[in-house]
Tab-separated table of C-alpha atoms and ligand atoms in Angstrom:
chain	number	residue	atom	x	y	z
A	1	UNK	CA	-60.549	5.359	33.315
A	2	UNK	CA	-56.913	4.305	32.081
A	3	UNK	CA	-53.993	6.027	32.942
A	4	UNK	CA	-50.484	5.336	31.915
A	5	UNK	CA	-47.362	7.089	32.559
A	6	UNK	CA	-45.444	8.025	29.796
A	7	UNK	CA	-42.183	9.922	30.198
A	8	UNK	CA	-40.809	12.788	32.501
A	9	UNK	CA	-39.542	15.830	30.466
A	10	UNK	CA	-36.479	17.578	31.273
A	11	UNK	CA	-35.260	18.699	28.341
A	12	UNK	CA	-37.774	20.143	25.455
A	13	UNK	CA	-36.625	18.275	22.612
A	14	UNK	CA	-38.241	15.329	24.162
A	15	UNK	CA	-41.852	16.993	24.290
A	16	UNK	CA	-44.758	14.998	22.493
A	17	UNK	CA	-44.754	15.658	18.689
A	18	UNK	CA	-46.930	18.627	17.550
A	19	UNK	CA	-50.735	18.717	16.412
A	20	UNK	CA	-50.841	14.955	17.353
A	21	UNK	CA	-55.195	14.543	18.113
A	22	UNK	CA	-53.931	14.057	22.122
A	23	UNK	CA	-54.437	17.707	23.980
A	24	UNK	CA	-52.827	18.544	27.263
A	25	UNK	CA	-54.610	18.852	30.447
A	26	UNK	CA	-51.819	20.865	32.336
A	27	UNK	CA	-51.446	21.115	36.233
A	28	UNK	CA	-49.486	23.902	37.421
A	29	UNK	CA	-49.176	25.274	40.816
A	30	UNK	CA	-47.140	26.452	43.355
A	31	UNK	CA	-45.113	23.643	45.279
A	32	UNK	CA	-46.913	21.463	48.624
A	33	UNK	CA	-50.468	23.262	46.620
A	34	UNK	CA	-51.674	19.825	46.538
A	35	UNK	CA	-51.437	18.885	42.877
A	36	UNK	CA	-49.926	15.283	43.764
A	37	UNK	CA	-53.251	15.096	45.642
A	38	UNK	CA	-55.613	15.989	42.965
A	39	UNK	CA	-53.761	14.133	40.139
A	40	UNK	CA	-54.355	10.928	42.457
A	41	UNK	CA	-58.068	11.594	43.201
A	42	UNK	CA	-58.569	12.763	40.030
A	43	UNK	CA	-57.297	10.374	38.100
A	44	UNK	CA	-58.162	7.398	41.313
A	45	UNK	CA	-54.571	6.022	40.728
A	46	UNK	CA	-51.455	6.800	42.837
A	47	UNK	CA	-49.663	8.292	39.867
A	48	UNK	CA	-47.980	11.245	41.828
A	49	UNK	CA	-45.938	11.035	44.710
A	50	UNK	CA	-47.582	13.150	47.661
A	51	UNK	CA	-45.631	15.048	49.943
A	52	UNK	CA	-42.328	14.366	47.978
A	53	UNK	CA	-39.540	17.033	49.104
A	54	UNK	CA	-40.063	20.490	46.966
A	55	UNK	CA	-37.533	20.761	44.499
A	56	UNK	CA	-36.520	17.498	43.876
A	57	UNK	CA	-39.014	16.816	40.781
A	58	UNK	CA	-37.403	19.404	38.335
A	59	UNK	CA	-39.321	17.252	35.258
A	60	UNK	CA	-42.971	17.276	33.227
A	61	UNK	CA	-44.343	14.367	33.700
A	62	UNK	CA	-46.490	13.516	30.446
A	63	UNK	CA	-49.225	10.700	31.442
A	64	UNK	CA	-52.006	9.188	29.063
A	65	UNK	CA	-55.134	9.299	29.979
A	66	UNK	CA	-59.011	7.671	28.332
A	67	UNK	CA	-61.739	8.216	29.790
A	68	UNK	CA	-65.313	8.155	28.612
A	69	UNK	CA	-63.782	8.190	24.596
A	70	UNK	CA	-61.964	11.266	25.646
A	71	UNK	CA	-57.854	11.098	24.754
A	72	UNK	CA	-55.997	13.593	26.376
A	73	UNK	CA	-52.500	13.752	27.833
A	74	UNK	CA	-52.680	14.664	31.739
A	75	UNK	CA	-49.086	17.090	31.995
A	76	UNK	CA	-47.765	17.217	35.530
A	77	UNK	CA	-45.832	20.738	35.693
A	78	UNK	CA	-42.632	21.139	38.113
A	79	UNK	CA	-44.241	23.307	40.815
A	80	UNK	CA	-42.638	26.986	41.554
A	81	UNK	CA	-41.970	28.800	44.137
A	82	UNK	CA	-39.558	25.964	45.705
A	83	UNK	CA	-36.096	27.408	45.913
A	84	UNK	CA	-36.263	30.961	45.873
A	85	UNK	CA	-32.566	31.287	47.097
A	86	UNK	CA	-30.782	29.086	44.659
A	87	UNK	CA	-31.037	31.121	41.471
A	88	UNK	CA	-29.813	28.411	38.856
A	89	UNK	CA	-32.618	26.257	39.543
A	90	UNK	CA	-35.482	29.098	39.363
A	91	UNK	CA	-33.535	29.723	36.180
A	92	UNK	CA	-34.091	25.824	34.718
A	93	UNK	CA	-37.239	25.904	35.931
A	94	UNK	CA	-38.141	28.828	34.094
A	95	UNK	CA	-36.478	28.132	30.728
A	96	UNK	CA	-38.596	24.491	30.896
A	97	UNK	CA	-41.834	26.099	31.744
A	98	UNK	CA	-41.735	29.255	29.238
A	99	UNK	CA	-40.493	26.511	26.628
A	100	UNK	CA	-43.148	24.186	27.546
A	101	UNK	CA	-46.019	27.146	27.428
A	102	UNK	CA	-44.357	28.399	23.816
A	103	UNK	CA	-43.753	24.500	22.165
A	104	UNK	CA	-47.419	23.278	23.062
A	105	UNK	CA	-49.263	26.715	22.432
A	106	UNK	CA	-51.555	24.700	19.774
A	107	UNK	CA	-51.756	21.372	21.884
A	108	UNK	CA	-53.095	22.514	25.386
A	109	UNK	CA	-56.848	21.675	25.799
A	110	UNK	CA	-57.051	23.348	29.512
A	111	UNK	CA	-54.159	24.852	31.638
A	112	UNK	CA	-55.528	23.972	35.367
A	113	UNK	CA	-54.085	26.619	37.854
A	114	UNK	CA	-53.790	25.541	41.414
A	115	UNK	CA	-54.566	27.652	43.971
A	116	UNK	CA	-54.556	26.662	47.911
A	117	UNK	CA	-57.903	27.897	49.128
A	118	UNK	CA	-56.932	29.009	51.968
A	119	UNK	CA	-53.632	30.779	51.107
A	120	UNK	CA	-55.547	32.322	48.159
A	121	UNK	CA	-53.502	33.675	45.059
A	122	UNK	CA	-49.715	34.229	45.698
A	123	UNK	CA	-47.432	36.651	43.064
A	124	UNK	CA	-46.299	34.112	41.416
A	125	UNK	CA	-50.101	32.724	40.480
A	126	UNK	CA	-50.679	36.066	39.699
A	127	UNK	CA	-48.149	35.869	37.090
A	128	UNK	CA	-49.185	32.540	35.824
A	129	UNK	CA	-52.427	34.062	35.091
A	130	UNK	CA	-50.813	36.978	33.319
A	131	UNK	CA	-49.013	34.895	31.588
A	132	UNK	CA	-51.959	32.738	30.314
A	133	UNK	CA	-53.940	35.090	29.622
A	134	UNK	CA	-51.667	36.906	27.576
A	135	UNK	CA	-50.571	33.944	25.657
A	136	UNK	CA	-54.633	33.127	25.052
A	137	UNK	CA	-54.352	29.899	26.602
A	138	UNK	CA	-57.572	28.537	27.522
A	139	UNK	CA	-57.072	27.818	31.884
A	140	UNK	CA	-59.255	27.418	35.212
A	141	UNK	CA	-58.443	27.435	38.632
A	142	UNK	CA	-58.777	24.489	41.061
A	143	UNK	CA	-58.903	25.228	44.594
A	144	UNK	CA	-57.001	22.739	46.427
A	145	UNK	CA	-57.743	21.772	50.322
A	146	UNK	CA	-61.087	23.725	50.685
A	147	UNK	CA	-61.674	21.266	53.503
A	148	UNK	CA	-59.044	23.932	55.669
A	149	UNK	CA	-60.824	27.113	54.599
A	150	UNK	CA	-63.430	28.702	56.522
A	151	UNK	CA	-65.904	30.392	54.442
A	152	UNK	CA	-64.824	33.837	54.743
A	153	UNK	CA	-61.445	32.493	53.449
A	154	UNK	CA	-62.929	30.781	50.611
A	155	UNK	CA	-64.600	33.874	49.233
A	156	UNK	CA	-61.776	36.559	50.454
A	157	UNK	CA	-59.661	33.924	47.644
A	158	UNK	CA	-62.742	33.838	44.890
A	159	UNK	CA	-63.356	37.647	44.914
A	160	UNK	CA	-58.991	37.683	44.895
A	161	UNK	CA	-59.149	35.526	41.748
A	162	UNK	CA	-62.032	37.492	39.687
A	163	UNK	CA	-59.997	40.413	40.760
A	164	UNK	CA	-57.224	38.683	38.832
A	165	UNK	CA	-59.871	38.600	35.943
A	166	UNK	CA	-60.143	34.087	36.435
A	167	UNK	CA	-63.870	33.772	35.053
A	168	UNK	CA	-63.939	29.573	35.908
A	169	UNK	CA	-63.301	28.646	39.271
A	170	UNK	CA	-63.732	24.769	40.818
A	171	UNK	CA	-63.627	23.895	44.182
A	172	UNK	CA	-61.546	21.136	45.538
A	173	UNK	CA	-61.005	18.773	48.483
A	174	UNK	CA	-58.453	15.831	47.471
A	175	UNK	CA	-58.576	14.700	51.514
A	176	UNK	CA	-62.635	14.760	51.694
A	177	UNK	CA	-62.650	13.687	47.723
A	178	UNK	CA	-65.346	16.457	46.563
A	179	UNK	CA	-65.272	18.908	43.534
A	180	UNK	CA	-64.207	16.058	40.930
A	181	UNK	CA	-67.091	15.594	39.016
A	182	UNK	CA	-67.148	19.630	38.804
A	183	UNK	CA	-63.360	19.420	37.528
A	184	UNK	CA	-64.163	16.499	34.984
A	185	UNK	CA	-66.870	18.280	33.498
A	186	UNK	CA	-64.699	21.345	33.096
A	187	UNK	CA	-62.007	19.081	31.373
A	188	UNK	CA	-64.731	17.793	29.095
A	189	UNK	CA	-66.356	21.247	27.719
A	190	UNK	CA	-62.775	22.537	27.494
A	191	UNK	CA	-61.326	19.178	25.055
A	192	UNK	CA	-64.801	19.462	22.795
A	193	UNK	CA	-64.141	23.375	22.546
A	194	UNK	CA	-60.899	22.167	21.116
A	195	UNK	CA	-60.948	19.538	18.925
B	1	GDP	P1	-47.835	19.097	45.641
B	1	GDP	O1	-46.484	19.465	46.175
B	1	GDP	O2	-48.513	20.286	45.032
B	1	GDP	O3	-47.820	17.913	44.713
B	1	GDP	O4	-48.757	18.743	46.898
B	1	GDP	P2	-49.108	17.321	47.566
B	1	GDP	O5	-50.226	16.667	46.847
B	1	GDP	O6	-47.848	16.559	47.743
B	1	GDP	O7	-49.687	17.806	48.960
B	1	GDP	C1	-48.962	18.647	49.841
B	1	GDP	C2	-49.516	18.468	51.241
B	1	GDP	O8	-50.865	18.918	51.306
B	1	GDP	C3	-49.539	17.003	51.691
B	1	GDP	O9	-49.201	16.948	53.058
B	1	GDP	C4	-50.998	16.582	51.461
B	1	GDP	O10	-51.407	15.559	52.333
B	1	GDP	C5	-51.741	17.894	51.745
B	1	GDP	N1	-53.009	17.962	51.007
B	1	GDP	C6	-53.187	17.749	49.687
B	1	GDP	N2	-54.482	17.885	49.341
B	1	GDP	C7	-55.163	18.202	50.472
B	1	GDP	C8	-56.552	18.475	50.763
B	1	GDP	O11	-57.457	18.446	49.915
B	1	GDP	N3	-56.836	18.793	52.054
B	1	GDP	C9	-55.898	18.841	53.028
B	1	GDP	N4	-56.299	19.164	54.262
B	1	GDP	N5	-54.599	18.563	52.797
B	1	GDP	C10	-54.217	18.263	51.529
């Protein structure tokens, strides 16, 4: 698998040109969900920075990524839910993410949701999925750190989700590395469905 970073995005104008054959792969989440995690394991490079102090990566981060003939661009989004106090930067974060979601519309393959097993859906997931859903976006959720939920906690979250009306859900552990080949197949069906 190569892997190859390729720019961080703060300001729209420097997205990835339109209808180029490369989809997105998008990971979204709410901040310390454990998407550094699962971009590394994924991905078996240390592309993201884990544990990094929320707030302080305000950028996409647009990597390249082959694997098995498949081209696809791997998009790391700014996770939410950060800095609830300090209005302005909610704000940026925002405008970039609704811009994002509106420029890319026709290039996202799969939108991958993040969801902390344990913690289960928060509002702002909710929204997310709202959000997705209305826009017709094709997504899944990943549940990150399923290695810290008990079992009641696991389902309490996946009967939460279909509740939320999430139809593909993929269980996670970037610590105990399980649930990858699950989430690579997932990535697969989803770039074929969209050429
Ligand atoms: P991000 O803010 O969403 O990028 O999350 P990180 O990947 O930086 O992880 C946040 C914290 O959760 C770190 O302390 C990680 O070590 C921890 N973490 C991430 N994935 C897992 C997991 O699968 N299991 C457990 N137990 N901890 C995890």
């Amino acid at each position: 698998m190569a892997v190859e970073f390729v720019k961080s995005v703060y300001r729209l104008e420097d997205l990835p040109k339109t209808n180029e054959p490369r989809k997105d792969i998008v990971f979204v989440g709410r901040s310390n969900v454990g998407k550094s995690s699962l971009l590394n394991f994924l991905t078996g490079r240390s592309i993201a920075k884990v544990g990094k102090t929320p707030g302080r990566t305000r950028a996409i981060n647009y990597f390249k990524w082959d694997f098995e003939g498949v081209k696809a661009f791997l998009v790391d989004l700014p996770g939410y839910g950060f800095a609830r106090g300090d209005r302005k930067e909610v704000e940026n974060w925002k405008r970039l993410i609704e811009g994002y979601f509106k420029n890319r519309v026709s290039d996202i393959g799969l939108v991958l949701v993040l969801v902390d097993a344990k913690v289960g859906p928060t509002k702002d997931d909710a929204l997310m999925l709202e959000w997705l859903q209305y826009l017709g976006i094709p997504y899944a959720v990943v549940l990150t750190k399923t290695d810290k939920a008990s079992q009641k906690e696991l389902s309490q979250t996946v009967r939460k989700l279909k509740e939320l009306g999430v139809e593909e859900i993929i269980q996670t552990s970037s610590k105990e590395r399980r649930g990858k080949d699950k989430l690579l197949k997932v990535i697969f069906s989803h770039l074929r469905k969209n050429p």
